[in-house]
Short mmCIF file of the C-alpha atoms (twelve columns), coordinates in Angstrom:
data_MODEL
# 
_entry.id   MODEL 
# 
loop_
_atom_site.group_PDB 
_atom_site.id 
_atom_site.type_symbol 
_atom_site.label_atom_id 
_atom_site.label_alt_id 
_atom_site.label_comp_id 
_atom_site.label_asym_id 
_atom_site.label_seq_id 
_atom_site.Cartn_x 
_atom_site.Cartn_y 
_atom_site.Cartn_z 
_atom_site.pdbx_PDB_model_num 
ATOM 1   C CA . MET A 1   101.677 80.655  42.743  1 
ATOM 2   C CA . ALA A 2   105.420 81.792  43.534  1 
ATOM 3   C CA . GLU A 3   104.324 85.190  44.175  1 
ATOM 4   C CA . ASN A 4   101.717 84.027  46.753  1 
ATOM 5   C CA . LYS A 5   104.185 81.724  48.447  1 
ATOM 6   C CA . THR A 6   106.548 84.789  48.767  1 
ATOM 7   C CA . PHE A 7   103.744 86.891  49.841  1 
ATOM 8   C CA . ASN A 8   103.037 84.551  52.655  1 
ATOM 9   C CA . HIS A 9   106.606 84.261  53.773  1 
ATOM 10  C CA . LEU A 10  106.882 87.801  53.936  1 
ATOM 11  C CA . PHE A 11  103.630 87.961  55.755  1 
ATOM 12  C CA . VAL A 12  104.783 85.618  58.449  1 
ATOM 13  C CA . PHE A 13  108.325 87.214  58.727  1 
ATOM 14  C CA . ALA A 14  106.498 90.762  59.460  1 
ATOM 15  C CA . LEU A 15  104.359 88.960  62.101  1 
ATOM 16  C CA . ILE A 16  107.461 87.672  63.886  1 
ATOM 17  C CA . LEU A 17  109.102 91.257  63.711  1 
ATOM 18  C CA . ILE A 18  105.936 92.621  65.433  1 
ATOM 19  C CA . SER A 19  105.703 90.164  68.016  1 
ATOM 20  C CA . THR A 20  109.484 90.416  68.828  1 
ATOM 21  C CA . SER A 21  109.283 94.289  69.092  1 
ATOM 22  C CA . ALA A 22  106.437 94.065  71.404  1 
ATOM 23  C CA . LEU A 23  107.961 91.583  73.651  1 
ATOM 24  C CA . PHE A 24  111.123 94.035  73.634  1 
ATOM 25  C CA . ALA A 25  108.831 97.155  74.545  1 
ATOM 26  C CA . LEU A 26  107.454 95.189  77.416  1 
ATOM 27  C CA . ALA A 27  110.847 94.228  78.785  1 
ATOM 28  C CA . ASP A 28  112.005 97.718  79.008  1 
ATOM 29  C CA . ASP A 29  115.060 98.896  81.137  1 
ATOM 30  C CA . VAL A 30  114.207 100.389 84.482  1 
ATOM 31  C CA . ASN A 31  116.321 103.189 85.516  1 
ATOM 32  C CA . GLY A 32  118.255 102.278 88.763  1 
ATOM 33  C CA . ALA A 33  117.767 98.553  88.498  1 
ATOM 34  C CA . VAL A 34  119.077 95.373  87.027  1 
ATOM 35  C CA . THR A 35  117.450 92.264  85.922  1 
ATOM 36  C CA . LEU A 36  119.047 88.985  87.277  1 
ATOM 37  C CA . ASN A 37  118.824 85.348  86.406  1 
ATOM 38  C CA . SER A 38  119.724 81.835  87.463  1 
ATOM 39  C CA . GLY A 39  123.335 82.632  86.295  1 
ATOM 40  C CA . THR A 40  124.080 85.907  87.849  1 
ATOM 41  C CA . PHE A 41  121.727 86.020  91.021  1 
ATOM 42  C CA . ASP A 42  124.155 84.588  93.569  1 
ATOM 43  C CA . LYS A 43  127.161 86.412  91.903  1 
ATOM 44  C CA . ILE A 44  125.632 89.778  92.053  1 
ATOM 45  C CA . LEU A 45  123.983 89.434  95.434  1 
ATOM 46  C CA . GLY A 46  127.001 89.142  97.580  1 
ATOM 47  C CA . LYS A 47  128.672 92.219  96.207  1 
ATOM 48  C CA . PHE A 48  126.043 94.718  98.010  1 
ATOM 49  C CA . LYS A 49  125.103 95.282  101.625 1 
ATOM 50  C CA . THR A 50  121.414 95.409  100.720 1 
ATOM 51  C CA . VAL A 51  119.663 93.972  97.770  1 
ATOM 52  C CA . LEU A 52  115.860 94.370  97.034  1 
ATOM 53  C CA . VAL A 53  114.679 91.801  94.675  1 
ATOM 54  C CA . LYS A 54  111.165 91.975  92.834  1 
ATOM 55  C CA . PHE A 55  110.194 88.322  91.575  1 
ATOM 56  C CA . ASP A 56  107.631 88.857  88.885  1 
ATOM 57  C CA . THR A 57  106.243 87.359  85.394  1 
ATOM 58  C CA . ALA A 58  108.461 87.513  82.354  1 
ATOM 59  C CA . TYR A 59  106.948 90.650  81.067  1 
ATOM 60  C CA . PRO A 60  105.646 93.014  83.800  1 
ATOM 61  C CA . TYR A 61  103.637 96.081  83.060  1 
ATOM 62  C CA . GLY A 62  100.911 98.252  84.669  1 
ATOM 63  C CA . HIS A 63  100.751 100.104 87.864  1 
ATOM 64  C CA . LYS A 64  102.713 97.924  90.115  1 
ATOM 65  C CA . GLN A 65  105.486 98.093  87.674  1 
ATOM 66  C CA . ASP A 66  105.236 101.887 87.731  1 
ATOM 67  C CA . GLN A 67  105.698 101.539 91.563  1 
ATOM 68  C CA . TYR A 68  108.833 99.352  91.074  1 
ATOM 69  C CA . LYS A 69  110.359 101.995 88.739  1 
ATOM 70  C CA . LYS A 70  109.679 104.788 91.476  1 
ATOM 71  C CA . VAL A 71  111.488 102.291 94.085  1 
ATOM 72  C CA . ALA A 72  114.467 101.601 91.629  1 
ATOM 73  C CA . GLU A 73  114.778 105.482 90.860  1 
ATOM 74  C CA . SER A 74  114.708 106.341 94.627  1 
ATOM 75  C CA . SER A 75  117.722 104.068 95.133  1 
ATOM 76  C CA . ILE A 76  119.998 105.598 92.624  1 
ATOM 77  C CA . GLY A 77  122.001 107.673 95.134  1 
ATOM 78  C CA . GLN A 78  122.430 104.863 97.763  1 
ATOM 79  C CA . PRO A 79  125.639 102.860 96.914  1 
ATOM 80  C CA . ASP A 80  124.847 100.135 99.424  1 
ATOM 81  C CA . LEU A 81  121.659 99.167  97.756  1 
ATOM 82  C CA . LEU A 82  120.991 97.333  94.521  1 
ATOM 83  C CA . VAL A 83  117.316 96.990  93.149  1 
ATOM 84  C CA . ALA A 84  116.703 93.759  91.071  1 
ATOM 85  C CA . GLU A 85  114.061 92.165  89.118  1 
ATOM 86  C CA . VAL A 86  113.933 88.404  88.430  1 
ATOM 87  C CA . ASN A 87  111.684 87.406  85.515  1 
ATOM 88  C CA . ILE A 88  109.931 84.165  85.845  1 
ATOM 89  C CA . LYS A 89  108.422 82.070  82.932  1 
ATOM 90  C CA . ASP A 90  106.126 79.062  83.889  1 
ATOM 91  C CA . TYR A 91  106.187 77.927  80.389  1 
ATOM 92  C CA . GLY A 92  108.491 76.659  77.504  1 
ATOM 93  C CA . GLU A 93  112.159 76.344  79.332  1 
ATOM 94  C CA . LYS A 94  110.902 78.095  82.483  1 
ATOM 95  C CA . ASP A 95  113.303 80.584  82.899  1 
ATOM 96  C CA . ASN A 96  114.423 81.125  86.555  1 
ATOM 97  C CA . ASP A 97  112.200 78.423  87.759  1 
ATOM 98  C CA . ASP A 98  114.980 77.220  90.488  1 
ATOM 99  C CA . LEU A 99  114.861 80.836  92.016  1 
ATOM 100 C CA . LYS A 100 111.126 80.690  92.186  1 
ATOM 101 C CA . GLN A 101 111.325 77.182  94.042  1 
ATOM 102 C CA . ARG A 102 114.140 78.366  96.290  1 
ATOM 103 C CA . TYR A 103 112.450 81.594  97.596  1 
ATOM 104 C CA . ASN A 104 109.010 79.839  97.754  1 
ATOM 105 C CA . ILE A 105 107.338 82.304  95.109  1 
ATOM 106 C CA . ASN A 106 103.927 81.952  94.298  1 
ATOM 107 C CA . LYS A 107 103.044 83.108  90.591  1 
ATOM 108 C CA . ASP A 108 99.521  83.982  91.847  1 
ATOM 109 C CA . ASP A 109 101.149 86.809  94.288  1 
ATOM 110 C CA . PHE A 110 103.178 88.445  91.424  1 
ATOM 111 C CA . PRO A 111 105.021 90.744  92.306  1 
ATOM 112 C CA . GLU A 112 106.679 89.463  95.132  1 
ATOM 113 C CA . TYR A 113 109.560 91.368  96.981  1 
ATOM 114 C CA . ARG A 114 112.353 89.911  98.845  1 
ATOM 115 C CA . LEU A 115 114.961 91.944  100.896 1 
ATOM 116 C CA . PHE A 116 118.406 90.545  101.081 1 
ATOM 117 C CA . LEU A 117 120.740 91.699  103.860 1 
ATOM 118 C CA . LYS A 118 124.284 90.868  103.631 1 
ATOM 119 C CA . ASN A 119 125.341 87.880  106.395 1 
ATOM 120 C CA . ALA A 120 121.651 87.451  107.242 1 
ATOM 121 C CA . LYS A 121 120.564 83.670  106.632 1 
ATOM 122 C CA . ASP A 122 117.114 84.449  104.919 1 
ATOM 123 C CA . PRO A 123 115.572 87.231  102.822 1 
ATOM 124 C CA . ILE A 124 112.994 89.445  104.609 1 
ATOM 125 C CA . PRO A 125 109.499 89.202  102.560 1 
ATOM 126 C CA . PHE A 126 107.646 92.390  101.940 1 
ATOM 127 C CA . LYS A 127 104.055 91.964  103.110 1 
ATOM 128 C CA . GLY A 128 102.599 95.327  102.274 1 
ATOM 129 C CA . ASP A 129 101.118 97.092  99.283  1 
ATOM 130 C CA . GLU A 130 102.957 96.629  96.218  1 
ATOM 131 C CA . GLU A 131 100.756 99.105  94.572  1 
ATOM 132 C CA . LYS A 132 102.201 101.787 97.030  1 
ATOM 133 C CA . ALA A 133 105.944 102.705 96.177  1 
ATOM 134 C CA . GLU A 134 105.987 104.705 99.384  1 
ATOM 135 C CA . GLU A 135 105.093 101.357 101.479 1 
ATOM 136 C CA . ILE A 136 107.942 99.405  99.625  1 
ATOM 137 C CA . LEU A 137 110.453 102.407 100.408 1 
ATOM 138 C CA . ASP A 138 109.345 102.555 104.037 1 
ATOM 139 C CA . PHE A 139 109.926 98.846  104.394 1 
ATOM 140 C CA . LEU A 140 113.321 99.067  102.798 1 
ATOM 141 C CA . VAL A 141 114.548 101.710 105.175 1 
ATOM 142 C CA . LYS A 142 113.348 100.196 108.159 1 
ATOM 143 C CA . GLU A 143 114.508 97.003  107.725 1 
ATOM 144 C CA . SER A 144 118.075 97.880  106.252 1 
ATOM 145 C CA . GLY A 145 118.535 101.083 107.930 1 
ATOM 146 C CA . LEU A 146 120.075 102.720 104.545 1 
ATOM 147 C CA . TRP A 147 119.474 106.228 103.894 1 
ATOM 148 C CA . LEU A 148 117.237 107.237 100.660 1 
ATOM 149 C CA . GLY A 149 117.196 110.982 101.334 1 
ATOM 150 C CA . GLY A 150 113.615 112.289 100.957 1 
ATOM 151 C CA . PRO A 151 111.326 114.921 102.867 1 
ATOM 152 C CA . GLY A 152 113.286 116.264 106.110 1 
ATOM 153 C CA . SER A 153 116.977 115.504 104.718 1 
ATOM 154 C CA . ILE A 154 119.240 118.226 105.777 1 
ATOM 155 C CA . LYS A 155 122.871 117.609 104.924 1 
ATOM 156 C CA . GLU A 156 124.181 119.777 107.701 1 
ATOM 157 C CA . PHE A 157 122.316 118.086 110.510 1 
ATOM 158 C CA . GLU A 158 122.893 114.730 108.874 1 
ATOM 159 C CA . ASP A 159 126.564 115.345 109.198 1 
ATOM 160 C CA . LEU A 160 126.304 116.516 112.851 1 
ATOM 161 C CA . VAL A 161 124.296 113.038 113.387 1 
ATOM 162 C CA . VAL A 162 127.281 111.160 112.236 1 
ATOM 163 C CA . ARG A 163 129.578 113.086 114.458 1 
ATOM 164 C CA . PHE A 164 127.144 112.458 117.350 1 
ATOM 165 C CA . PHE A 165 127.353 108.797 117.203 1 
ATOM 166 C CA . LYS A 166 131.099 108.811 116.604 1 
ATOM 167 C CA . GLU A 167 131.672 110.570 119.947 1 
ATOM 168 C CA . PRO A 168 131.728 108.732 123.307 1 
ATOM 169 C CA . GLN A 169 128.611 109.341 125.600 1 
ATOM 170 C CA . GLU A 170 130.303 111.845 127.711 1 
ATOM 171 C CA . SER A 171 131.225 114.018 124.703 1 
ATOM 172 C CA . ARG A 172 127.969 114.260 122.774 1 
ATOM 173 C CA . ALA A 173 126.707 117.221 124.375 1 
ATOM 174 C CA . SER A 174 129.188 119.268 122.506 1 
ATOM 175 C CA . ILE A 175 127.677 117.907 119.135 1 
ATOM 176 C CA . ILE A 176 124.136 119.015 120.397 1 
ATOM 177 C CA . LYS A 177 125.439 122.486 121.098 1 
ATOM 178 C CA . LEU A 178 126.882 122.575 117.723 1 
ATOM 179 C CA . ALA A 179 123.648 121.662 116.209 1 
ATOM 180 C CA . GLU A 180 121.883 124.273 118.250 1 
ATOM 181 C CA . GLU A 181 124.160 126.885 116.737 1 
ATOM 182 C CA . GLU A 182 123.570 125.443 113.325 1 
ATOM 183 C CA . LEU A 183 119.841 125.929 113.773 1 
ATOM 184 C CA . THR A 184 120.054 129.711 114.521 1 
ATOM 185 C CA . LYS A 185 121.515 130.257 110.898 1 
ATOM 186 C CA . GLU A 186 119.455 132.119 108.370 1 
ATOM 187 C CA . LYS A 187 119.603 129.385 105.625 1 
ATOM 188 C CA . HIS A 188 117.343 127.185 108.076 1 
ATOM 189 C CA . LYS A 189 114.416 129.589 108.419 1 
ATOM 190 C CA . SER A 190 112.480 127.592 105.492 1 
ATOM 191 C CA . ASN A 191 113.051 124.501 106.986 1 
ATOM 192 C CA . PHE A 192 113.406 125.493 110.802 1 
ATOM 193 C CA . GLU A 193 110.903 122.669 112.273 1 
ATOM 194 C CA . GLN A 194 112.451 119.799 110.399 1 
ATOM 195 C CA . ALA A 195 116.036 121.158 111.478 1 
ATOM 196 C CA . GLU A 196 114.837 121.433 115.016 1 
ATOM 197 C CA . MET A 197 113.590 117.858 115.070 1 
ATOM 198 C CA . TYR A 198 117.203 116.918 114.568 1 
ATOM 199 C CA . VAL A 199 118.418 118.762 117.631 1 
ATOM 200 C CA . LYS A 200 115.720 117.525 119.698 1 
ATOM 201 C CA . LEU A 201 116.084 114.091 118.744 1 
ATOM 202 C CA . MET A 202 119.743 113.943 119.222 1 
ATOM 203 C CA . SER A 203 118.973 115.313 122.716 1 
ATOM 204 C CA . LYS A 204 116.445 112.621 123.518 1 
ATOM 205 C CA . LEU A 205 119.067 110.085 122.312 1 
ATOM 206 C CA . ASP A 206 121.677 111.491 124.692 1 
ATOM 207 C CA . SER A 207 119.824 110.708 127.716 1 
ATOM 208 C CA . ASP A 208 118.012 107.566 126.565 1 
ATOM 209 C CA . VAL A 209 119.935 105.168 124.136 1 
ATOM 210 C CA . ASN A 210 116.586 103.146 123.703 1 
ATOM 211 C CA . PHE A 211 114.388 106.157 122.431 1 
ATOM 212 C CA . LEU A 212 115.322 105.738 118.880 1 
ATOM 213 C CA . MET A 213 113.502 102.479 118.168 1 
ATOM 214 C CA . LYS A 214 110.761 103.199 120.449 1 
ATOM 215 C CA . GLU A 215 110.038 106.387 118.394 1 
ATOM 216 C CA . ILE A 216 110.347 104.813 115.267 1 
ATOM 217 C CA . SER A 217 107.693 102.077 116.539 1 
ATOM 218 C CA . ARG A 218 105.357 104.878 117.991 1 
ATOM 219 C CA . VAL A 219 105.326 106.885 114.603 1 
ATOM 220 C CA . SER A 220 104.911 103.776 112.508 1 
ATOM 221 C CA . LYS A 221 101.738 102.913 114.767 1 
ATOM 222 C CA . LEU A 222 100.441 106.287 114.414 1 
ATOM 223 C CA . LEU A 223 100.479 106.414 110.565 1 
ATOM 224 C CA . ALA A 224 98.629  103.254 110.444 1 
ATOM 225 C CA . GLY A 225 95.767  104.863 112.000 1 
ATOM 226 C CA . LYS A 226 93.301  107.572 110.515 1 
ATOM 227 C CA . LEU A 227 94.745  110.943 110.337 1 
ATOM 228 C CA . SER A 228 94.221  114.085 108.460 1 
ATOM 229 C CA . ASP A 229 96.330  114.725 105.238 1 
ATOM 230 C CA . LYS A 230 98.286  117.696 107.249 1 
ATOM 231 C CA . LYS A 231 99.166  115.217 110.139 1 
ATOM 232 C CA . LYS A 232 100.130 112.502 108.092 1 
ATOM 233 C CA . HIS A 233 102.564 114.690 106.103 1 
ATOM 234 C CA . GLN A 234 104.261 115.889 109.376 1 
ATOM 235 C CA . LEU A 235 104.577 112.285 110.848 1 
ATOM 236 C CA . LYS A 236 106.130 111.284 107.438 1 
ATOM 237 C CA . ILE A 237 108.710 113.724 107.713 1 
ATOM 238 C CA . ARG A 238 109.341 112.798 111.187 1 
ATOM 239 C CA . GLN A 239 109.690 109.306 110.336 1 
ATOM 240 C CA . ASN A 240 111.982 110.054 107.442 1 
ATOM 241 C CA . ILE A 241 114.218 112.011 109.840 1 
ATOM 242 C CA . LEU A 242 114.150 109.081 112.446 1 
ATOM 243 C CA . ASN A 243 115.012 106.701 109.442 1 
ATOM 244 C CA . ILE A 244 118.082 108.913 108.498 1 
ATOM 245 C CA . ILE A 245 119.071 108.911 112.224 1 
ATOM 246 C CA . ASN A 246 118.738 105.081 112.407 1 
ATOM 247 C CA . ALA A 247 120.650 104.715 109.207 1 
ATOM 248 C CA . LYS A 248 123.587 106.900 110.489 1 
ATOM 249 C CA . TYR A 249 123.539 105.034 113.977 1 
ATOM 250 C CA . ARG A 250 123.825 101.544 112.264 1 
ATOM 251 C CA . GLU A 251 126.761 102.880 109.773 1 
ATOM 252 C CA . SER A 252 128.645 104.044 113.169 1 
ATOM 253 C CA . LEU A 253 127.952 100.704 114.724 1 
ATOM 254 C CA . ASP A 254 129.283 98.880  111.382 1 
ATOM 255 C CA . SER A 255 132.566 101.145 111.536 1 
ATOM 256 C CA . LYS A 256 133.151 100.317 115.132 1 
ATOM 257 C CA . ILE A 257 133.044 96.615  114.333 1 
ATOM 258 C CA . VAL A 258 135.526 97.127  111.592 1 
ATOM 259 C CA . ARG A 259 137.771 99.170  113.687 1 
ATOM 260 C CA . ASN A 260 137.421 96.487  116.593 1 
ATOM 261 C CA . ASN A 261 138.364 93.597  114.283 1 
ATOM 262 C CA . ASP A 262 141.220 95.633  112.817 1 
ATOM 263 C CA . ASP A 263 142.579 96.199  116.399 1 
ATOM 264 C CA . ALA A 264 142.309 92.465  117.240 1 
ATOM 265 C CA . ASN A 265 144.248 91.493  114.254 1 
ATOM 266 C CA . SER A 266 146.761 93.853  114.833 1 
ATOM 267 C CA . SER A 267 147.176 92.566  118.493 1 
ATOM 268 C CA . SER A 268 147.276 89.037  117.399 1 
ATOM 269 C CA . ASN A 269 149.909 89.934  114.829 1 
ATOM 270 C CA . GLU A 270 152.115 91.592  117.469 1 
ATOM 271 C CA . LEU A 271 151.842 88.375  119.690 1 
# 
């Protein structure tokens, strides 16, 4: 009798161990992302320029979770971006239910993404396809202006774009000339078309300050239509280069605001 009781206890204990192990297997770490809860959410959010949060079930899995992992891994090289996950339970102690209520998250729509931009009043909801990491990343880059690398990324020309935006309007032609000289170098033979795109886009921007946003909108509309795989690939590269230039433009605006604030503070101190 005692042996049976001991066996039953061991059997129950084994079941508990198996169940616990299964739960931890489901709640695996995601490279490039963090898990937030009600106690850490507000503390962490204010420390980053941009935070992409996925609100999801307690133990997410499957294709949509795989896409989230791709998004998280793509964010690793961008210090101004944090990718995070909030796991919501609708049973027991209802973990993170307060965050679910605060941001009007519907469990029937899991996963739901929200993009939090520093100093913005409300987060921006992602309304695309959660089964496509590419769509989530496009949304992230478009709304935040952050650079995430990818097809079309060429460091030498990105550095020239930074210099282009730092220069006053009347001096930008000299940067375009440097870009044209860079384009003739042997090392750019393999990526000539993408490199040339930087030069042409800078030239357009020099004569029309509104060109960038108009072109981003135009390319987005074209990509939404029916295209051959080859044309779609070409436009995706163009879109990525436009997003890179837009990110550098936004960074230049931020640095100008900081400089202006510093100058204003310096003047007020002198007074």
